[in-house]
XYZ file of C-alpha atoms in Angstrom:
759
model
C 32.505 54.020 -93.605
C 28.958 52.779 -92.897
C 27.776 51.969 -89.388
C 27.658 48.228 -89.969
C 31.028 48.181 -91.770
C 32.609 50.054 -88.865
C 31.133 47.590 -86.378
C 32.321 44.623 -88.475
C 35.844 46.080 -88.570
C 35.952 46.410 -84.787
C 34.580 42.915 -84.169
C 37.081 41.356 -86.555
C 39.933 43.293 -84.945
C 38.926 42.220 -81.444
C 38.633 38.614 -82.588
C 41.994 38.733 -84.381
C 43.701 40.186 -81.329
C 42.149 37.538 -79.106
C 43.437 34.757 -81.393
C 46.940 36.250 -81.388
C 46.876 36.519 -77.600
C 45.768 32.871 -77.318
C 48.750 31.907 -79.500
C 51.087 33.694 -77.111
C 51.661 36.699 -79.398
C 50.768 39.402 -76.863
C 52.723 42.146 -78.652
C 51.046 41.339 -81.974
C 47.673 41.246 -80.210
C 48.308 44.739 -78.851
C 49.145 46.017 -82.322
C 45.986 44.385 -83.729
C 43.784 46.071 -81.127
C 45.483 49.430 -81.680
C 44.976 49.133 -85.441
C 41.349 48.249 -84.710
C 40.778 51.315 -82.524
C 42.543 54.002 -84.558
C 40.178 54.022 -87.608
C 37.272 54.460 -85.202
C 39.173 57.329 -83.568
C 39.586 58.888 -87.023
C 35.872 58.455 -87.685
C 35.029 60.158 -84.384
C 37.598 62.908 -85.019
C 35.886 63.768 -88.307
C 32.587 64.163 -86.460
C 34.202 66.337 -83.780
C 35.812 68.505 -86.475
C 32.482 68.995 -88.214
C 30.917 70.054 -84.927
C 33.736 72.521 -84.314
C 33.285 73.977 -87.807
C 29.609 74.415 -86.914
C 30.577 76.402 -83.833
C 30.006 73.589 -81.328
C 32.228 71.296 -79.314
C 31.463 67.732 -80.428
C 30.117 65.606 -77.595
C 32.091 62.614 -78.902
C 35.333 64.300 -77.879
C 35.332 62.193 -74.689
C 35.247 58.974 -76.724
C 38.045 60.311 -78.962
C 40.160 61.198 -75.929
C 39.508 57.779 -74.358
C 40.607 55.841 -77.472
C 43.736 57.911 -78.061
C 44.698 57.865 -74.376
C 44.204 54.081 -74.160
C 46.458 53.458 -77.176
C 49.064 55.936 -75.926
C 49.086 54.384 -72.431
C 49.582 50.827 -73.727
C 45.952 49.847 -73.037
C 45.138 48.739 -76.596
C 42.384 46.320 -75.575
C 40.645 49.123 -73.654
C 40.915 51.329 -76.745
C 39.430 48.581 -78.890
C 36.534 48.067 -76.449
C 35.831 51.825 -76.440
C 35.896 51.642 -80.246
C 33.385 48.804 -79.997
C 31.278 51.024 -77.740
C 31.265 53.804 -80.354
C 30.698 51.543 -83.369
C 28.149 49.426 -81.526
C 26.328 52.525 -80.293
C 26.025 53.882 -83.823
C 24.857 50.532 -85.173
C 22.372 50.200 -82.319
C 21.185 53.729 -83.008
C 20.581 52.809 -86.649
C 18.665 49.681 -85.655
C 16.639 51.603 -83.083
C 15.778 54.338 -85.555
C 14.687 51.653 -87.996
C 12.394 50.160 -85.356
C 11.098 53.563 -84.334
C 10.385 54.756 -87.863
C 9.001 51.459 -89.145
C 5.439 52.787 -89.405
C 6.669 55.941 -91.143
C 8.875 54.142 -93.643
C 6.088 51.645 -94.324
C 3.944 54.536 -95.555
C 6.719 55.644 -97.891
C 7.355 52.117 -99.168
C 3.673 51.592 -100.027
C 3.478 54.637 -102.294
C 1.961 53.487 -105.613
C 4.140 53.964 -108.695
C 1.948 52.487 -111.445
C -1.743 52.747 -112.303
C -4.072 50.987 -114.760
C -6.019 53.503 -116.839
C -9.174 52.325 -118.612
C -9.382 53.631 -122.182
C -11.569 52.933 -125.195
C -8.955 50.523 -126.517
C -8.408 48.653 -123.248
C -6.289 48.956 -120.113
C -3.149 51.085 -120.239
C -0.398 50.843 -117.615
C 0.858 54.338 -116.741
C 3.019 55.960 -114.094
C 1.063 57.643 -111.313
C 2.454 61.020 -112.418
C 0.454 60.655 -115.654
C -2.927 60.382 -113.879
C -5.256 63.225 -114.880
C -8.472 64.385 -113.265
C -11.367 62.456 -114.804
C -9.342 59.346 -115.713
C -11.045 55.995 -115.086
C -8.600 53.781 -113.187
C -8.802 50.038 -112.527
C -7.656 48.926 -109.069
C -7.081 45.182 -108.840
C -7.174 43.089 -105.669
C -4.172 43.819 -103.462
C -3.251 47.028 -105.288
C -2.981 50.435 -103.667
C -5.425 53.152 -104.721
C -3.167 55.515 -106.721
C -5.215 58.735 -106.559
C -8.230 60.204 -104.797
C -11.444 59.514 -106.661
C -15.055 58.361 -106.731
C -16.123 54.716 -106.938
C -17.625 53.894 -110.343
C -18.681 50.300 -109.558
C -21.393 49.033 -107.229
C -19.171 48.308 -104.224
C -15.571 48.065 -103.051
C -13.805 46.740 -99.957
C -10.708 48.612 -98.800
C -7.993 47.963 -96.242
C -7.141 51.312 -94.613
C -5.080 49.841 -91.771
C -1.711 51.215 -92.908
C -3.150 54.735 -92.988
C -5.529 54.726 -90.038
C -4.545 51.829 -87.769
C -8.068 50.390 -88.061
C -7.880 46.640 -88.591
C -11.278 45.964 -90.155
C -11.953 46.613 -93.878
C -14.062 49.536 -95.055
C -16.976 48.927 -97.429
C -17.951 51.617 -99.940
C -20.872 51.865 -102.378
C -21.067 53.497 -105.793
C -20.268 57.185 -105.583
C -18.254 56.758 -102.391
C -15.076 58.786 -102.018
C -11.818 56.834 -102.238
C -8.562 58.001 -100.682
C -5.255 57.169 -102.259
C -3.085 54.861 -100.176
C -5.859 52.416 -99.263
C -5.413 48.811 -100.425
C -8.079 46.958 -102.392
C -9.128 44.081 -100.123
C -11.879 42.782 -102.432
C -12.543 42.369 -106.136
C -11.261 44.730 -108.811
C -13.110 48.021 -109.122
C -12.992 51.214 -111.153
C -12.650 54.735 -109.858
C -12.852 58.137 -111.500
C -9.893 60.264 -110.424
C -10.840 63.567 -108.804
C -7.225 64.600 -108.138
C -3.855 63.926 -109.678
C -1.514 61.648 -107.735
C 0.571 64.587 -106.493
C -2.542 66.381 -105.237
C -4.072 63.289 -103.612
C -4.269 62.357 -99.949
C -1.427 59.846 -99.971
C 1.042 62.260 -101.559
C 0.234 64.784 -98.836
C 0.730 62.101 -96.176
C 4.124 61.223 -97.654
C 5.189 64.879 -97.566
C 4.092 65.110 -93.940
C 5.887 61.851 -93.122
C 9.147 63.010 -94.660
C 8.941 66.259 -92.705
C 8.367 64.274 -89.522
C 11.273 61.919 -90.203
C 13.749 64.688 -91.054
C 12.984 67.068 -88.183
C 15.571 66.960 -85.368
C 13.967 66.774 -81.916
C 14.615 69.790 -79.650
C 15.133 67.414 -76.754
C 18.126 66.036 -78.645
C 19.523 69.569 -78.835
C 18.902 69.947 -75.113
C 20.754 66.656 -74.612
C 23.690 68.142 -76.564
C 23.762 71.058 -74.127
C 23.805 68.686 -71.176
C 26.565 66.706 -72.873
C 28.734 69.822 -73.157
C 28.427 70.319 -69.427
C 29.172 66.661 -68.973
C 32.402 67.078 -70.967
C 33.524 69.744 -68.510
C 32.539 67.572 -65.537
C 34.445 64.625 -67.038
C 37.565 66.731 -67.493
C 37.372 67.913 -63.881
C 36.837 64.409 -62.444
C 39.499 62.766 -64.639
C 42.003 65.547 -64.047
C 41.247 65.584 -60.341
C 41.713 61.811 -60.009
C 45.046 62.026 -61.822
C 46.236 65.008 -59.811
C 45.120 63.515 -56.467
C 46.616 60.046 -56.992
C 49.263 60.650 -59.635
C 47.807 57.640 -61.503
C 47.010 58.434 -65.145
C 45.240 55.079 -65.490
C 42.477 56.331 -63.196
C 41.972 59.332 -65.465
C 41.730 56.956 -68.424
C 39.139 54.854 -66.590
C 37.065 57.988 -65.927
C 37.223 58.945 -69.618
C 36.132 55.471 -70.665
C 33.028 55.335 -68.450
C 32.113 58.966 -69.186
C 31.491 58.450 -72.912
C 28.038 60.129 -73.260
C 26.408 57.691 -75.694
C 23.183 57.334 -73.649
C 22.770 61.092 -73.605
C 23.222 61.676 -77.331
C 21.312 58.582 -78.498
C 18.524 57.826 -76.026
C 16.550 61.096 -76.267
C 16.100 61.245 -80.054
C 15.416 57.514 -80.227
C 12.598 57.820 -77.668
C 11.025 60.722 -79.519
C 11.299 59.070 -82.932
C 9.830 55.919 -81.368
C 6.881 58.007 -80.184
C 6.395 59.406 -83.685
C 6.451 55.855 -85.054
C 3.966 54.704 -82.439
C 1.651 57.590 -83.353
C 1.907 56.732 -87.055
C 0.714 53.192 -86.311
C -2.420 54.770 -84.794
C -3.106 56.883 -87.879
C -1.497 60.039 -86.450
C 1.252 61.922 -88.291
C 3.352 64.080 -85.953
C 5.658 66.432 -87.837
C 8.872 65.847 -85.931
C 10.148 65.686 -82.390
C 9.557 69.393 -81.826
C 5.826 69.006 -82.417
C 5.779 65.912 -80.205
C 7.490 67.748 -77.346
C 5.103 70.709 -77.582
C 2.140 68.342 -77.734
C 3.276 66.674 -74.499
C 3.046 70.008 -72.647
C -0.407 71.102 -73.914
C -2.744 72.427 -71.207
C -5.329 74.334 -73.295
C -7.145 72.953 -76.350
C -9.210 75.089 -78.732
C -11.737 73.321 -80.988
C -13.429 74.329 -84.191
C -17.089 73.285 -84.118
C -18.351 72.149 -87.513
C -16.627 68.993 -88.703
C -14.502 68.775 -85.564
C -16.760 68.540 -82.514
C -19.735 67.817 -84.755
C -20.071 65.481 -87.715
C -20.396 68.348 -90.175
C -23.541 66.725 -91.591
C -27.054 67.997 -90.985
C -29.706 65.615 -89.645
C -33.427 65.935 -89.078
C -34.095 66.701 -85.409
C -37.741 67.844 -85.424
C -40.713 68.343 -87.730
C -44.270 69.640 -87.589
C -47.121 69.013 -90.010
C -50.398 70.741 -90.806
C -53.722 69.127 -89.801
C -54.619 66.355 -92.189
C -51.023 65.652 -93.224
C -49.232 62.609 -91.813
C -45.627 62.943 -90.740
C -44.305 60.114 -92.911
C -46.257 61.389 -95.902
C -44.759 64.867 -95.475
C -41.238 63.494 -95.099
C -41.725 61.289 -98.178
C -42.744 64.271 -100.318
C -39.818 66.292 -98.986
C -37.460 63.394 -99.686
C -38.694 63.067 -103.280
C -38.012 66.750 -103.927
C -34.732 66.706 -101.996
C -33.286 64.034 -104.283
C -33.098 66.662 -107.006
C -30.679 68.845 -105.024
C -27.141 68.508 -103.676
C -27.672 71.084 -100.925
C -26.778 69.727 -97.445
C -30.350 70.338 -96.239
C -31.736 68.351 -99.158
C -29.250 65.525 -98.593
C -30.281 65.369 -94.917
C -34.003 65.239 -95.719
C -33.541 62.589 -98.399
C -31.383 60.566 -96.013
C -34.002 60.811 -93.246
C -36.685 59.573 -95.644
C -34.567 56.639 -96.794
C -33.779 55.749 -93.158
C -37.524 55.283 -92.621
C -37.729 53.072 -95.744
C -40.058 55.499 -97.523
C -40.572 55.079 -101.269
C -38.772 57.887 -103.111
C -39.364 57.846 -106.882
C -37.195 60.144 -108.974
C -38.666 63.353 -110.381
C -38.299 63.916 -114.095
C -37.517 67.631 -114.031
C -37.026 69.147 -110.566
C -36.401 72.882 -110.561
C -33.736 74.052 -108.103
C -33.051 77.626 -107.054
C -29.441 77.843 -105.888
C -29.347 78.123 -102.108
C -33.105 78.556 -101.904
C -35.108 75.411 -102.553
C -36.568 72.888 -104.993
C -39.853 72.837 -106.912
C -41.536 69.939 -108.669
C -44.703 67.895 -109.106
C -45.547 64.600 -107.420
C -48.722 62.715 -108.385
C -50.005 65.829 -110.129
C -49.517 68.080 -107.110
C -47.142 71.052 -107.251
C -44.669 71.051 -104.350
C -42.114 73.494 -102.988
C -39.317 72.678 -100.521
C -36.983 75.304 -99.157
C -36.478 78.330 -96.969
C -39.221 80.678 -95.849
C -37.910 83.319 -98.243
C -38.007 80.812 -101.122
C -41.621 79.949 -100.390
C -42.507 83.642 -100.110
C -41.007 84.360 -103.547
C -43.198 81.569 -104.930
C -46.335 83.072 -103.370
C -46.512 81.035 -100.148
C -46.389 83.746 -97.482
C -48.895 82.294 -95.018
C -47.363 79.428 -93.038
C -50.598 78.879 -91.146
C -50.055 77.200 -87.765
C -46.659 75.915 -88.851
C -43.300 77.426 -88.094
C -40.586 76.613 -85.642
C -40.353 78.823 -82.590
C -37.715 81.588 -82.586
C -35.713 79.619 -79.995
C -35.709 76.483 -82.153
C -34.783 78.442 -85.276
C -31.896 80.077 -83.399
C -30.234 76.803 -82.430
C -31.046 74.873 -85.586
C -28.597 74.484 -88.384
C -31.429 75.059 -90.872
C -35.218 75.133 -91.143
C -36.982 74.027 -94.318
C -40.654 74.258 -95.258
C -42.760 72.057 -97.534
C -45.645 73.621 -99.466
C -48.333 71.694 -101.373
C -50.443 73.504 -103.959
C -49.538 76.886 -102.505
C -50.113 75.929 -98.840
C -47.430 75.183 -96.256
C -47.981 71.648 -94.944
C -44.780 70.793 -93.036
C -41.695 72.307 -91.456
C -38.424 70.451 -90.872
C -35.763 71.451 -88.339
C -32.225 70.230 -89.074
C -29.051 70.500 -87.030
C -25.449 69.327 -87.095
C -25.039 66.306 -84.825
C -22.400 65.958 -82.130
C -19.703 63.377 -82.816
C -20.549 60.318 -80.689
C -16.974 60.078 -79.365
C -16.718 63.797 -78.514
C -17.930 63.728 -74.849
C -15.655 60.828 -73.934
C -12.730 62.446 -75.751
C -12.975 65.683 -73.811
C -13.245 63.854 -70.489
C -10.133 61.852 -71.393
C -8.262 65.062 -72.280
C -8.958 66.445 -68.821
C -7.595 63.219 -67.337
C -4.380 63.827 -69.329
C -3.917 67.237 -67.717
C -5.720 69.549 -70.151
C -7.220 72.201 -67.886
C -9.052 74.454 -70.361
C -11.108 73.678 -73.471
C -12.684 76.338 -75.679
C -14.814 76.197 -78.823
C -14.148 78.662 -81.658
C -16.858 78.806 -84.306
C -18.224 81.058 -86.996
C -21.751 79.930 -86.048
C -24.217 81.935 -84.001
C -23.861 81.870 -80.224
C -27.312 80.258 -79.858
C -26.299 77.397 -82.160
C -22.973 76.867 -80.381
C -24.311 76.996 -76.810
C -26.011 73.541 -76.748
C -22.828 71.871 -78.064
C -20.721 73.652 -75.450
C -23.131 72.661 -72.676
C -23.209 69.013 -73.766
C -19.391 68.854 -73.761
C -18.890 70.925 -70.592
C -16.547 73.330 -72.361
C -14.933 76.137 -70.392
C -15.749 78.876 -72.910
C -17.266 79.546 -76.333
C -16.212 82.153 -78.894
C -18.996 82.406 -81.485
C -19.264 84.421 -84.723
C -15.492 84.077 -85.167
C -13.887 85.017 -88.465
C -10.461 83.461 -89.214
C -8.679 86.608 -87.999
C -10.591 86.472 -84.708
C -9.650 82.818 -84.250
C -5.976 83.768 -84.561
C -6.440 86.491 -81.938
C -8.062 84.021 -79.510
C -5.282 81.484 -80.118
C -2.631 84.094 -79.364
C -4.474 85.261 -76.249
C -4.855 81.717 -74.875
C -1.215 80.898 -75.673
C -0.028 83.615 -73.290
C -1.310 81.755 -70.234
C -0.693 78.096 -71.165
C 0.684 75.866 -73.945
C -2.174 75.747 -76.449
C -3.330 73.424 -79.224
C -5.889 74.214 -81.919
C -8.015 71.469 -83.537
C -9.733 72.082 -86.866
C -10.482 70.699 -90.305
C -11.388 73.488 -92.703
C -9.579 76.035 -94.850
C -10.741 78.762 -92.466
C -9.029 76.897 -89.601
C -5.600 76.796 -91.287
C -4.403 80.231 -90.026
C -5.362 79.369 -86.429
C -3.677 75.956 -86.711
C -0.479 77.639 -87.844
C -0.661 80.234 -85.043
C -1.161 77.711 -82.222
C 1.656 76.072 -80.293
C 0.408 72.806 -81.804
C -2.030 72.686 -84.718
C -4.011 69.433 -84.893
C -5.699 68.873 -88.266
C -8.546 66.437 -88.855
C -6.921 65.214 -92.060
C -9.166 62.260 -92.952
C -12.107 64.373 -94.145
C -10.602 67.833 -93.708
C -8.912 70.081 -96.228
C -5.351 69.908 -97.488
C -4.816 73.457 -96.206
C -5.567 72.375 -92.641
C -3.318 69.313 -92.951
C -0.407 71.371 -94.280
C -0.806 74.002 -91.544
C -1.104 71.520 -88.685
C 1.771 70.066 -86.666
C -0.257 66.905 -86.066
C -2.515 65.311 -88.697
C -5.183 62.742 -87.805
C -5.582 60.291 -90.685
C -8.636 58.750 -88.997
C -11.857 60.743 -88.885
C -12.180 60.270 -85.130
C -11.779 62.964 -82.519
C -10.541 60.530 -79.866
C -7.257 60.102 -81.751
C -6.296 63.430 -80.130
C -6.213 61.606 -76.797
C -3.896 58.982 -78.296
C -1.645 61.697 -79.755
C -1.230 63.558 -76.469
C -0.839 60.354 -74.440
C 1.873 59.103 -76.826
C 3.640 62.482 -76.747
C 3.608 62.670 -72.940
C 4.853 59.115 -72.563
C 7.588 59.480 -75.200
C 8.929 62.670 -73.656
C 8.845 61.109 -70.194
C 10.727 58.035 -71.452
C 13.296 60.256 -73.215
C 14.038 62.135 -70.001
C 14.103 58.913 -67.986
C 16.500 57.303 -70.488
C 18.827 60.293 -70.194
C 18.631 60.175 -66.404
C 19.208 56.413 -66.383
C 22.210 56.492 -68.689
C 23.907 59.530 -67.231
C 23.139 58.518 -63.665
C 24.792 55.146 -64.170
C 27.716 56.816 -65.979
C 28.112 59.250 -63.083
C 28.280 56.416 -60.557
C 30.785 54.593 -62.768
C 32.921 57.771 -62.975
C 33.073 57.962 -59.186
C 34.010 54.275 -58.966
C 36.708 54.741 -61.625
C 38.120 57.847 -59.913
C 38.348 55.886 -56.642
C 40.214 53.051 -58.368
C 37.415 50.470 -58.213
C 37.207 50.162 -62.031
C 40.040 49.440 -64.426
C 39.833 51.045 -67.892
C 38.918 47.705 -69.484
C 36.214 46.924 -66.924
C 34.888 50.475 -67.305
C 34.670 50.097 -71.075
C 32.668 46.880 -70.750
C 30.401 48.463 -68.135
C 29.790 51.549 -70.270
C 28.817 49.351 -73.211
C 26.151 47.769 -71.008
C 24.926 51.233 -69.908
C 24.603 52.283 -73.572
C 22.544 49.237 -74.444
C 20.321 49.637 -71.368
C 19.585 53.316 -72.069
C 18.770 52.757 -75.744
C 16.588 49.714 -75.092
C 14.747 51.668 -72.410
C 14.190 54.513 -74.914
C 12.664 52.006 -77.335
C 9.893 51.202 -74.849
C 8.197 54.294 -76.298
C 7.211 52.014 -79.198
C 4.909 50.031 -76.922
C 1.395 51.307 -76.199
C 0.917 53.004 -72.849
C -1.984 52.223 -70.579
C -3.833 55.376 -71.660
C -3.809 54.114 -75.237
C -5.432 50.818 -74.315
C -8.585 50.322 -76.387
C -11.078 47.480 -76.187
C -10.631 44.650 -78.672
C -13.051 44.818 -81.629
C -16.393 43.111 -81.138
C -16.999 40.039 -83.317
C -19.780 40.151 -85.891
C -21.751 37.722 -83.722
C -22.189 40.492 -81.111
C -24.679 42.153 -83.453
C -23.423 45.713 -82.911
C -23.983 46.742 -86.518
C -27.523 45.334 -86.539
C -28.477 46.927 -83.221
C -27.079 50.321 -84.231
C -28.972 50.125 -87.519
C -32.204 49.638 -85.556
C -31.661 52.885 -83.625
C -32.983 55.092 -86.450
C -36.332 53.298 -86.380
C -36.430 53.442 -82.575
C -35.823 57.202 -82.636
C -38.691 57.519 -85.083
C -40.820 55.500 -82.677
C -39.858 57.834 -79.823
C -41.016 60.813 -81.894
C -44.298 59.025 -82.563
C -44.799 58.567 -78.786
C -44.413 62.316 -78.280
C -46.821 63.075 -81.105
C -49.357 60.632 -79.690
C -49.145 62.271 -76.268
C -49.622 65.706 -77.849
C -52.680 64.452 -79.768
C -54.488 63.033 -76.723
C -56.501 66.206 -76.284
C -58.722 64.985 -79.121
C -60.310 62.470 -76.755
C -60.674 58.669 -76.660
C -60.678 58.496 -80.479
C -56.842 58.668 -80.250
C -56.754 55.328 -78.377
C -56.417 53.114 -81.506
C -53.292 55.009 -82.568
C -51.842 54.720 -79.054
C -52.631 50.994 -78.970
C -50.856 50.571 -82.308
C -47.803 52.319 -80.852
C -47.894 50.045 -77.807
C -47.902 47.032 -80.119
C -44.878 48.463 -81.964
C -43.066 48.944 -78.653
C -43.549 45.277 -77.828
C -42.583 44.180 -81.348
C -39.565 46.460 -81.850
C -38.167 47.867 -78.601
C -38.400 44.876 -76.281
C -36.857 42.340 -78.736
C -34.121 44.893 -79.488
C -33.291 45.140 -75.783
C -33.336 41.387 -75.264
C -30.967 40.878 -78.204
C -28.567 43.440 -76.728
C -28.593 41.775 -73.317
C -28.170 38.308 -74.809
C -25.143 38.935 -77.079
C -23.969 42.546 -77.396
C -23.731 43.631 -73.757
C -21.860 40.553 -72.402
C -19.168 40.792 -75.095
C -18.868 44.564 -74.691
C -18.558 44.173 -70.913
C -15.661 41.717 -71.307
C -13.721 44.217 -73.410
C -14.571 47.346 -71.430
C -13.601 45.798 -68.091
C -14.823 46.780 -64.647
C -17.303 45.103 -62.361
C -20.481 45.808 -64.335
C -19.925 48.352 -67.139
C -23.247 47.658 -68.836
C -25.272 47.655 -65.613
C -26.721 51.196 -66.002
C -27.887 50.438 -69.547
C -29.582 47.230 -68.420
C -31.250 49.194 -65.609
C -32.642 51.593 -68.234
C -33.904 48.599 -70.205
C -35.827 47.548 -67.119
C -37.329 51.017 -66.692
C -38.415 51.078 -70.357
C -40.060 47.659 -70.016
C -41.931 48.819 -66.907
C -43.177 51.920 -68.743
C -44.304 49.815 -71.722
C -46.261 47.633 -69.292
C -47.825 50.714 -67.679
C -48.878 52.062 -71.068
C -50.528 48.713 -71.908
C -52.388 48.653 -68.588
C -53.532 52.274 -68.951
C -54.746 51.637 -72.513
C -56.840 48.732 -71.190
C -58.191 50.920 -68.377
C -58.991 53.774 -70.749
C -60.999 51.440 -72.989
C -63.343 50.497 -70.134
C -66.585 52.282 -69.225
C -65.826 55.876 -68.215
C -62.137 54.892 -68.180
C -60.830 57.695 -70.389
C -61.325 60.427 -67.788
C -59.362 58.521 -65.152
C -56.660 56.999 -67.340
C -55.926 59.686 -69.947
C -53.808 61.853 -67.628
C -51.521 59.055 -66.377
C -51.380 57.613 -69.915
C -50.206 60.930 -71.350
C -47.532 61.251 -68.656
C -46.359 57.674 -69.285
C -46.037 58.327 -73.021
C -43.906 61.410 -72.399
C -41.774 59.518 -69.845
C -41.328 56.630 -72.233
C -40.295 58.944 -75.088
C -37.755 60.716 -72.875
C -36.382 57.464 -71.431
C -36.071 55.792 -74.841
C -34.367 58.807 -76.453
C -31.967 59.207 -73.534
C -31.144 55.498 -73.505
C -30.293 55.469 -77.217
C -27.983 58.456 -76.777
C -26.210 56.999 -73.727
C -25.851 53.596 -75.343
C -24.312 55.081 -78.504
C -21.770 57.005 -76.432
C -20.960 53.980 -74.242
C -20.325 51.813 -77.303
C -18.718 54.551 -79.422
C -15.290 52.920 -78.986
C -16.550 49.915 -80.933
C -18.424 51.880 -83.607
C -15.323 52.692 -85.682
C -14.304 49.050 -85.933
C -17.796 47.976 -86.803
C -18.277 50.615 -89.486
């Protein structure tokens, strides 16, 4: 019999008995209530028998004893109310599980079943199982992307909220990567499938979700153990009350109030509620066991590339030969780089586009795999690549160029540009730190994580700056996958340990850790399958949400158990002392059940540690201001170059004056726009007395330095002014470059919480 059918039976029986009693048919009413209770007793007996066959004493044996004893002792109404307690508890459990797993079941319900394949003869409707790699699929407005692929049209707007919890749509351009499971929030578009439906992201998420929904929480098993002890305690109290007073009714009252529904229902409901809450934040937790282990984590190990860093190289420094301008060198490098898919080439081409440099396409670039690119621009033969690549092409003399050994050691890559057989520029590239990483690690320490370690296959010199910036406790560099496993096992001896990673090489360490946390949005399927927790959003700070949800859910589960069993214990004492009749005890216990389960469901609500600022409106201008940062960083580099070039004498003054004019035209209006719209709205959402005060103070310092530079330029242009003003002017340029660069970095970290919603 289903839960709802059982509850309906009991309610109808209670109502029928009440009508008979009102008509003066008390004997018939008693029979009606007995007939109501006995099928429930049979239902419970079947469950107890199954538990016994499994080698366990069923915890519902108290409820079975209470119903049978009530009927046998001519307390049929009490038996019917206990039956209502059992049937109502099961129905409430089903409702609570439905609430708790709503986010999980929503993922399953949204799984696409049909797809529109574009063929030479038109559009063909097919089942998703028929999708093949290379198929062109049409996704109409409101439809779910059926398979991972690449956008074939100019643009697409996607709603990823069901997967990631992010409310704002995501805009993609031609060639962008599409994940299955996202919903088309704009016009129809075409994609070229890169995976079959079964091998796509959404299918993997569904497998993870099913695993999470089917896993039985260990805390529920622990609750079963407590319940067994509670059965023994109930027998002692009920038997003692009967033996002491000779009143069997008191023993029945003890049995009625001792029914352990809060114990066997509240714990799993709280944990499943936590899993559902995590799913709504774009976090898949594979069952209550993983959630419980996550709640106890005290050590976190991080992979570096793609986890603590973005996994994408960016230009961090460059040097050019005399007579070559920096923008001209970067433009030539960008033109060549367009002919290669190497990460270094992509970074150089991206840096050139960010500076709005003209990048015409080369007709026939020549690429040497892993080495470099050769080609001709405006009749000049160019080479772009590693030092070894240039040497093989006859460019052995780098002249005055070349990054220092220290810079080369920490850089992700160094690339040289040669023009007509002569090296004319060197570019230093490195993997950038995730903007949310520093705040994430500070938040983890606030949650009780006491040790954080980075494991990386990179060189120690490349890992050290990242570790210093994040204030990590230790770094293990040059780690092969086997060494990562050894470190995980060593750390796990002293404290519960989690491993965070995204790549195939991280999968063994994720599986070996107490909790493996996979960056599943951009990471590999191997990492997602090996992890106990999968982040569907490519943001490191979701780890904080995952641990906060796990800690709160486990705490609520234990509190719900304590609440329910504590109240039941007090009721048992009252019943044993004769203060509760069996009927009153049954009604009271029903209230205790409801209270414990409803308390367990509070795990669905966000805790205070999960509180995130509301998204900024478009009128705040966050996207526009962040887009201006690339140009401002370029301007900061130009300030440093101008200060370095001041040794040439007063002839450098026109260039410095041009930079000062750019500062007034670009930096100062940028700062005023931030203070007028962006900062006030951000302050409202961040809270506190004056959260943007330090950034405004830095604005003031930058404005003062710009004024000093203008005054010193004027002084240097006067008679004999260069000798007196050049020294202070050079210092002011260096100070301004450092202040501007630092301000941009601090501002990006302070507003990182809003960046994901603005992207």
